[in-house]
PDB file of C-alpha atoms in Angstrom:
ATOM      1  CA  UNK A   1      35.791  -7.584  21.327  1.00 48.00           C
ATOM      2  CA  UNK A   2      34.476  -8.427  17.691  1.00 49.00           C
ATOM      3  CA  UNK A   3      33.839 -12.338  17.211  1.00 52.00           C
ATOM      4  CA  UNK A   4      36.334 -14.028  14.572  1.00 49.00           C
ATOM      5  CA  UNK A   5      33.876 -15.257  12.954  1.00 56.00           C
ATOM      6  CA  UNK A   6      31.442 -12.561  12.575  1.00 58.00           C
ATOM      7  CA  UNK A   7      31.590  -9.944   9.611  1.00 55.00           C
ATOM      8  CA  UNK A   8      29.971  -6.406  10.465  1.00 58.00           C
ATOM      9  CA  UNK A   9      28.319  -4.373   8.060  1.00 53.00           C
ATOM     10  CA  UNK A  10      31.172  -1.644   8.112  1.00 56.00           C
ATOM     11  CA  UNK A  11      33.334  -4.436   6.953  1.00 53.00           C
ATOM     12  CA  UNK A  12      31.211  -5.122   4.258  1.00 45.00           C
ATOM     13  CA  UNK A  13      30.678  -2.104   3.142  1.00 43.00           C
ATOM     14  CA  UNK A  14      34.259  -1.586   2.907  1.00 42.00           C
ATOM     15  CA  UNK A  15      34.915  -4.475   1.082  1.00 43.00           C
ATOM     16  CA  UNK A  16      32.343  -3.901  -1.522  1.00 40.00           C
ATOM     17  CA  UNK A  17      33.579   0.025  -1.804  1.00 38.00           C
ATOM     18  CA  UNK A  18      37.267  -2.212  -2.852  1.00 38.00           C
ATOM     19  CA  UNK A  19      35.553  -4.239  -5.055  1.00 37.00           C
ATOM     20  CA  UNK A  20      34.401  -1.768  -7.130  1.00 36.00           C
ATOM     21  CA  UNK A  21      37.003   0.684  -7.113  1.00 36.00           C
ATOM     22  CA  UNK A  22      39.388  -2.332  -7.978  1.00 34.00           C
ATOM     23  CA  UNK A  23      36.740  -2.885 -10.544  1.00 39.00           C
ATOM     24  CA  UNK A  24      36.132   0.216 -11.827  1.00 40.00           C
ATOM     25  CA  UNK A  25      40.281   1.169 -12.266  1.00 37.00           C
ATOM     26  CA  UNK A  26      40.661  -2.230 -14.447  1.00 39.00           C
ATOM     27  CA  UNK A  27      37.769  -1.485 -16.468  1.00 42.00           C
ATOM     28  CA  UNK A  28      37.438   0.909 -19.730  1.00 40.00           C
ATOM     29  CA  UNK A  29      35.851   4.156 -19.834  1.00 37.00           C
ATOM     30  CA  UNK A  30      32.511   3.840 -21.664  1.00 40.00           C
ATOM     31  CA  UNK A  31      32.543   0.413 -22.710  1.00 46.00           C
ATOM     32  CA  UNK A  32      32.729  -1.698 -19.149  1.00 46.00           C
ATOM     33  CA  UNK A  33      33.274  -4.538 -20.518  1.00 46.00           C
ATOM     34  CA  UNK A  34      36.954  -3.436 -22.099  1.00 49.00           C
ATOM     35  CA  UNK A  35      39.570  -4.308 -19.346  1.00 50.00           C
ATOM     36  CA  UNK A  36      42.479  -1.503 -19.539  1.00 68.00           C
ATOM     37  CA  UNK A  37      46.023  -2.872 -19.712  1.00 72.00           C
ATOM     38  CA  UNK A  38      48.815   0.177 -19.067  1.00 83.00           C
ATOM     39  CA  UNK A  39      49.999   0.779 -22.978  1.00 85.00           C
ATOM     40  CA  UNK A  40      53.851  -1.401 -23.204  1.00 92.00           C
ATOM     41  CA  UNK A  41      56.427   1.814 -23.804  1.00 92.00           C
ATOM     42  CA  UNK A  42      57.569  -0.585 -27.000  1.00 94.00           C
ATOM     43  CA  UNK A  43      54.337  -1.470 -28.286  1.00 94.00           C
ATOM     44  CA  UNK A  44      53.193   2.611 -28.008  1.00 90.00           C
ATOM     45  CA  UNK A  45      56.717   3.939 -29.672  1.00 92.00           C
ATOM     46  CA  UNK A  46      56.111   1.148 -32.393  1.00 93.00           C
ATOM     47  CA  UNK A  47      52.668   0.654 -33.152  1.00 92.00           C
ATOM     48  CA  UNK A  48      51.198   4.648 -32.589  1.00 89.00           C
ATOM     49  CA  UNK A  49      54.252   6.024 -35.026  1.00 88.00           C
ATOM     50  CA  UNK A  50      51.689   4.594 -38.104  1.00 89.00           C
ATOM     51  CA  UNK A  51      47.885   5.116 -35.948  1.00 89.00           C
ATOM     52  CA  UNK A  52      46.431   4.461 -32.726  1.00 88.00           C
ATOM     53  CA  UNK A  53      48.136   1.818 -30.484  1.00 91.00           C
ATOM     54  CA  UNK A  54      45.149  -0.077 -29.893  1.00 92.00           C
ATOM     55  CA  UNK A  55      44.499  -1.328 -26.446  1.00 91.00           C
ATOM     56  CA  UNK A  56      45.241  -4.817 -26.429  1.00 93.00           C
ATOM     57  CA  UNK A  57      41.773  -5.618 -24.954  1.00 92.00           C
ATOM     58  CA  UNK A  58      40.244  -4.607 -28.311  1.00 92.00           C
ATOM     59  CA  UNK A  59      41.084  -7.971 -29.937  1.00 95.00           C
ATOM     60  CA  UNK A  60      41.731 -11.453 -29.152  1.00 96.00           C
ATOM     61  CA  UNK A  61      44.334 -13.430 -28.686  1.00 96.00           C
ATOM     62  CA  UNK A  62      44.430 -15.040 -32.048  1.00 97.00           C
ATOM     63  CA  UNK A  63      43.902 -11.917 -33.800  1.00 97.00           C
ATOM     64  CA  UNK A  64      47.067 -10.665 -32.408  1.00 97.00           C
ATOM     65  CA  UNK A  65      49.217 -13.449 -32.688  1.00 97.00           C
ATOM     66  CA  UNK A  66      48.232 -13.539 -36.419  1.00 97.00           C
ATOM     67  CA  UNK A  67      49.016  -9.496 -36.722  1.00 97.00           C
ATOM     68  CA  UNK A  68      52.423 -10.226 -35.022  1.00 97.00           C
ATOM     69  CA  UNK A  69      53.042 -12.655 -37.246  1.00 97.00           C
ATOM     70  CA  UNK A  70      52.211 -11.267 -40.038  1.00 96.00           C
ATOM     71  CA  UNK A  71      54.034  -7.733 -39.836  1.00 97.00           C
ATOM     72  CA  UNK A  72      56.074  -7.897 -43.183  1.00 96.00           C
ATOM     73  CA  UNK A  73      52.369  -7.994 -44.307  1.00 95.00           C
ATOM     74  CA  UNK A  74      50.471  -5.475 -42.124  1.00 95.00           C
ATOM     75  CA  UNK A  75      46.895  -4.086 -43.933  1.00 91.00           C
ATOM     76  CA  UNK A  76      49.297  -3.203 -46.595  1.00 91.00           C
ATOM     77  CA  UNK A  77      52.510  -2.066 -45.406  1.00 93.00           C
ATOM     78  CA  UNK A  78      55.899  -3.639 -44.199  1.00 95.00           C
ATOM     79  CA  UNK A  79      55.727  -2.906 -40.319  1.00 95.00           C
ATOM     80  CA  UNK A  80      58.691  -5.953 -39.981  1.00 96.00           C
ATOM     81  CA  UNK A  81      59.815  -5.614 -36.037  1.00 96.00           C
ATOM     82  CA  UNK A  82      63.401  -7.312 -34.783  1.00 97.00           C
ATOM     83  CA  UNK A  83      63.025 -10.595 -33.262  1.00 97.00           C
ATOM     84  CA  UNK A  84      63.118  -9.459 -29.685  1.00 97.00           C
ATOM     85  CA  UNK A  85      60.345  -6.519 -30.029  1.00 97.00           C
ATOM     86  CA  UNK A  86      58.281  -8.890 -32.018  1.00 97.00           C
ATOM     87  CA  UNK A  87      58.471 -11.652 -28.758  1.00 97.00           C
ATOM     88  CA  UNK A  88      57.918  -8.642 -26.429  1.00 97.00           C
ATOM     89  CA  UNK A  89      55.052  -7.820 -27.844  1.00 97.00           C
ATOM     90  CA  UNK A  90      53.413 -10.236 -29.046  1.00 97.00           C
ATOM     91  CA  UNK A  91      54.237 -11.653 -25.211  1.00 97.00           C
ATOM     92  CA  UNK A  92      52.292  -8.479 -23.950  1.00 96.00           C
ATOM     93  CA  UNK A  93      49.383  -8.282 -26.503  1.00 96.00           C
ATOM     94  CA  UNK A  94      48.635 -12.231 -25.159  1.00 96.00           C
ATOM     95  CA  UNK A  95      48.452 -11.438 -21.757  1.00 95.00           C
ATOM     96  CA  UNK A  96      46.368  -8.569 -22.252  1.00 94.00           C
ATOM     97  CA  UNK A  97      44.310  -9.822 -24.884  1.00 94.00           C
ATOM     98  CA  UNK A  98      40.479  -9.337 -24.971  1.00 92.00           C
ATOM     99  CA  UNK A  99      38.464 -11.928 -23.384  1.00 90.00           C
ATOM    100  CA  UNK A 100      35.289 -10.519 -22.704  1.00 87.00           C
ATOM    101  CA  UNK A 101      31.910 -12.450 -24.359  1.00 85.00           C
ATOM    102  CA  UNK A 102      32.249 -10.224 -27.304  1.00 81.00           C
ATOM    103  CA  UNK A 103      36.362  -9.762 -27.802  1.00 88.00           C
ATOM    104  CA  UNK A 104      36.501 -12.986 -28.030  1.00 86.00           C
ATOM    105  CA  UNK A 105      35.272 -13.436 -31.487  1.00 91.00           C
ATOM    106  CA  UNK A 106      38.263 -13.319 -34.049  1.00 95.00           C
ATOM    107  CA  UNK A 107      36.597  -9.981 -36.273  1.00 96.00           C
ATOM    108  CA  UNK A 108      37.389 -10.780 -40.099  1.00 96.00           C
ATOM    109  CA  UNK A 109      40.682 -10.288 -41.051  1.00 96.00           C
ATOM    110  CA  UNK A 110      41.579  -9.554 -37.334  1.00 96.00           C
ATOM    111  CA  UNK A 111      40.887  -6.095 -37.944  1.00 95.00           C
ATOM    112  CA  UNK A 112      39.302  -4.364 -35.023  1.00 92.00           C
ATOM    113  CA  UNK A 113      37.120  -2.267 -37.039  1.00 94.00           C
ATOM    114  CA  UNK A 114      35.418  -5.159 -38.664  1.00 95.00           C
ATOM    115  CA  UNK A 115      34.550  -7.143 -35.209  1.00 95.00           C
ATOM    116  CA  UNK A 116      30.935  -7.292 -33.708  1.00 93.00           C
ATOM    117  CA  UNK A 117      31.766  -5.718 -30.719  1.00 92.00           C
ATOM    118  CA  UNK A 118      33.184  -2.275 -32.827  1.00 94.00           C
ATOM    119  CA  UNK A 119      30.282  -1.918 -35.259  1.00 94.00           C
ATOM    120  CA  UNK A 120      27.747  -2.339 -32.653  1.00 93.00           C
ATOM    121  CA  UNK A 121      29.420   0.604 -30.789  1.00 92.00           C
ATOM    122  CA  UNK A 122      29.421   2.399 -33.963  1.00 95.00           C
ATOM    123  CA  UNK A 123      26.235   1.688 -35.118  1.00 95.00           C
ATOM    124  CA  UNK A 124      24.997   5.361 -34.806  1.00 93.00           C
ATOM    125  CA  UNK A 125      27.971   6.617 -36.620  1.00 93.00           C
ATOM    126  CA  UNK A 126      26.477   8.303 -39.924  1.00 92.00           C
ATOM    127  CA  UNK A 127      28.211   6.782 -43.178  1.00 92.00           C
ATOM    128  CA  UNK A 128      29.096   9.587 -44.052  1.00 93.00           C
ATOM    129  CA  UNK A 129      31.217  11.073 -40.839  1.00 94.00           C
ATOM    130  CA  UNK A 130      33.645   7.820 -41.854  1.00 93.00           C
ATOM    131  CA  UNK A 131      34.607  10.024 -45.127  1.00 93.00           C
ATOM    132  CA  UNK A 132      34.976  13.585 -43.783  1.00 95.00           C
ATOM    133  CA  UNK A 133      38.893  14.552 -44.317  1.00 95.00           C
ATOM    134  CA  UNK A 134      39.631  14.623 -40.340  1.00 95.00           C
ATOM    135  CA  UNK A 135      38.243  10.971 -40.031  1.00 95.00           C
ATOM    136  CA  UNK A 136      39.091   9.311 -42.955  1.00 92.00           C
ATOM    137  CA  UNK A 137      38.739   5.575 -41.830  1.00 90.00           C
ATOM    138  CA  UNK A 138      37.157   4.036 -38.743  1.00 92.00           C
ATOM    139  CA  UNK A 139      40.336   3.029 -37.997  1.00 91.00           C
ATOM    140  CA  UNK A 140      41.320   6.628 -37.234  1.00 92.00           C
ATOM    141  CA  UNK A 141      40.183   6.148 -33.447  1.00 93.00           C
ATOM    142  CA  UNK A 142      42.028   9.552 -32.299  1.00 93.00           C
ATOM    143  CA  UNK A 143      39.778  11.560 -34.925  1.00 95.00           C
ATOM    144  CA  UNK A 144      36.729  10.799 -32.804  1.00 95.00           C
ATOM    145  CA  UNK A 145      38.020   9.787 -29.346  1.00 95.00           C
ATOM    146  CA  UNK A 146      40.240  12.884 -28.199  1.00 93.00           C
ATOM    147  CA  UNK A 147      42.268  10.598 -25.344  1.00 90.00           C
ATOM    148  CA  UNK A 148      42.340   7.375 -27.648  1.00 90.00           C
ATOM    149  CA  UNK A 149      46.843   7.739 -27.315  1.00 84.00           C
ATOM    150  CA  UNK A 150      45.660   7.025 -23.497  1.00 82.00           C
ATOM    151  CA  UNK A 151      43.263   4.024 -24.194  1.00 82.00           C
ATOM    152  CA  UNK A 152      40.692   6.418 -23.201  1.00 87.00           C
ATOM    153  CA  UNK A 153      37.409   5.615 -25.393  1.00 89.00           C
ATOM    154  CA  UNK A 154      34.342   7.278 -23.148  1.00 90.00           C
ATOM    155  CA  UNK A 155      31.785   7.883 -25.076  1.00 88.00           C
ATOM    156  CA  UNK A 156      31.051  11.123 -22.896  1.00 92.00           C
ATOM    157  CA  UNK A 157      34.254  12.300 -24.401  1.00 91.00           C
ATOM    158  CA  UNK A 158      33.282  11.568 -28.183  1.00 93.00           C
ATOM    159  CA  UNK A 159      33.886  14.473 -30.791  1.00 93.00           C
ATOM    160  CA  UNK A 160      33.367  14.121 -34.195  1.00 92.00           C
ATOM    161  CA  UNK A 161      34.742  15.894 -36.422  1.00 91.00           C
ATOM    162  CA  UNK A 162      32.823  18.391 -39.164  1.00 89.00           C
TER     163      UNK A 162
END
């Protein structure tokens, strides 16, 4: 009969095999420092009709309570929501927020693409892959990451376009 008190190494083992599969399904592909929220139905049918639904993990909290609030005003373009979607997401984008060391820094102008955390991942990037016709802008995540609609972002699974 085991003692109560006593923890064998099969136990531990076990554990630690939970921990990081626990771990590993709650963290991002390439980047492990990106936790992965499920994409909101609302905030993919709203926000990925214009470009990429960003993960939510991408930017701060205060970034994305100034982009909700803001939306009459978004980079340029009316993206006005009704009240209720607006408190749904904005409710969601909160909760699953980035918080990581380097999310947490509000980039300039909240824009992902601008943030410390982005141009350090892009760093390698020629300048001149940002202008080919199937890229366009950095913000055009999909034209580069193949399963960005999923939140996927591996950087095993990078393709850049010719």
């Amino acid at each position: 009969m085991p003692h109560p008190e006593r923890i064998s190494l099969q136990q531990i083992f076990l554990g630690l095999i939970a921990a990081f599969s626990f771990a590993n399904a709650a963290l991002a592909d390439g980047d492990r420092r990106t936790p992965r929220a499920p994409l909101l139905p609302a905030y993919q049918q709203e926000c990925a009709s214009c470009h990429t639904a960003y993960p939510p993990g991408m930017l701060p909290a205060a970034s994305w309570n100034r982009v909700m609030s803001n939306l009459n005003k978004h980079y340029g373009a009316d993206a006005s929501l009704d009240p209720a979607t607006v408190n749904e997401l904005s409710t969601w984008l909160a909760a699953n927020a980035g918080t990581y060391k380097r999310v947490r820094e509000e980039p300039p102008q909240d824009r992902l693409t601008l943030s410390a955390w982005f141009v350090g991942k892009h760093r390698e990037v020629p300048a001149p892959a940002w202008k080919r016709p199937a890229v366009k802008s950095a913000a055009n995540c999909a034209a580069c990451h193949p399963q960005a609609d999923k939140g996927d972002f591996n950087e095993h699974s990078i393709r850049i376009p010719l």
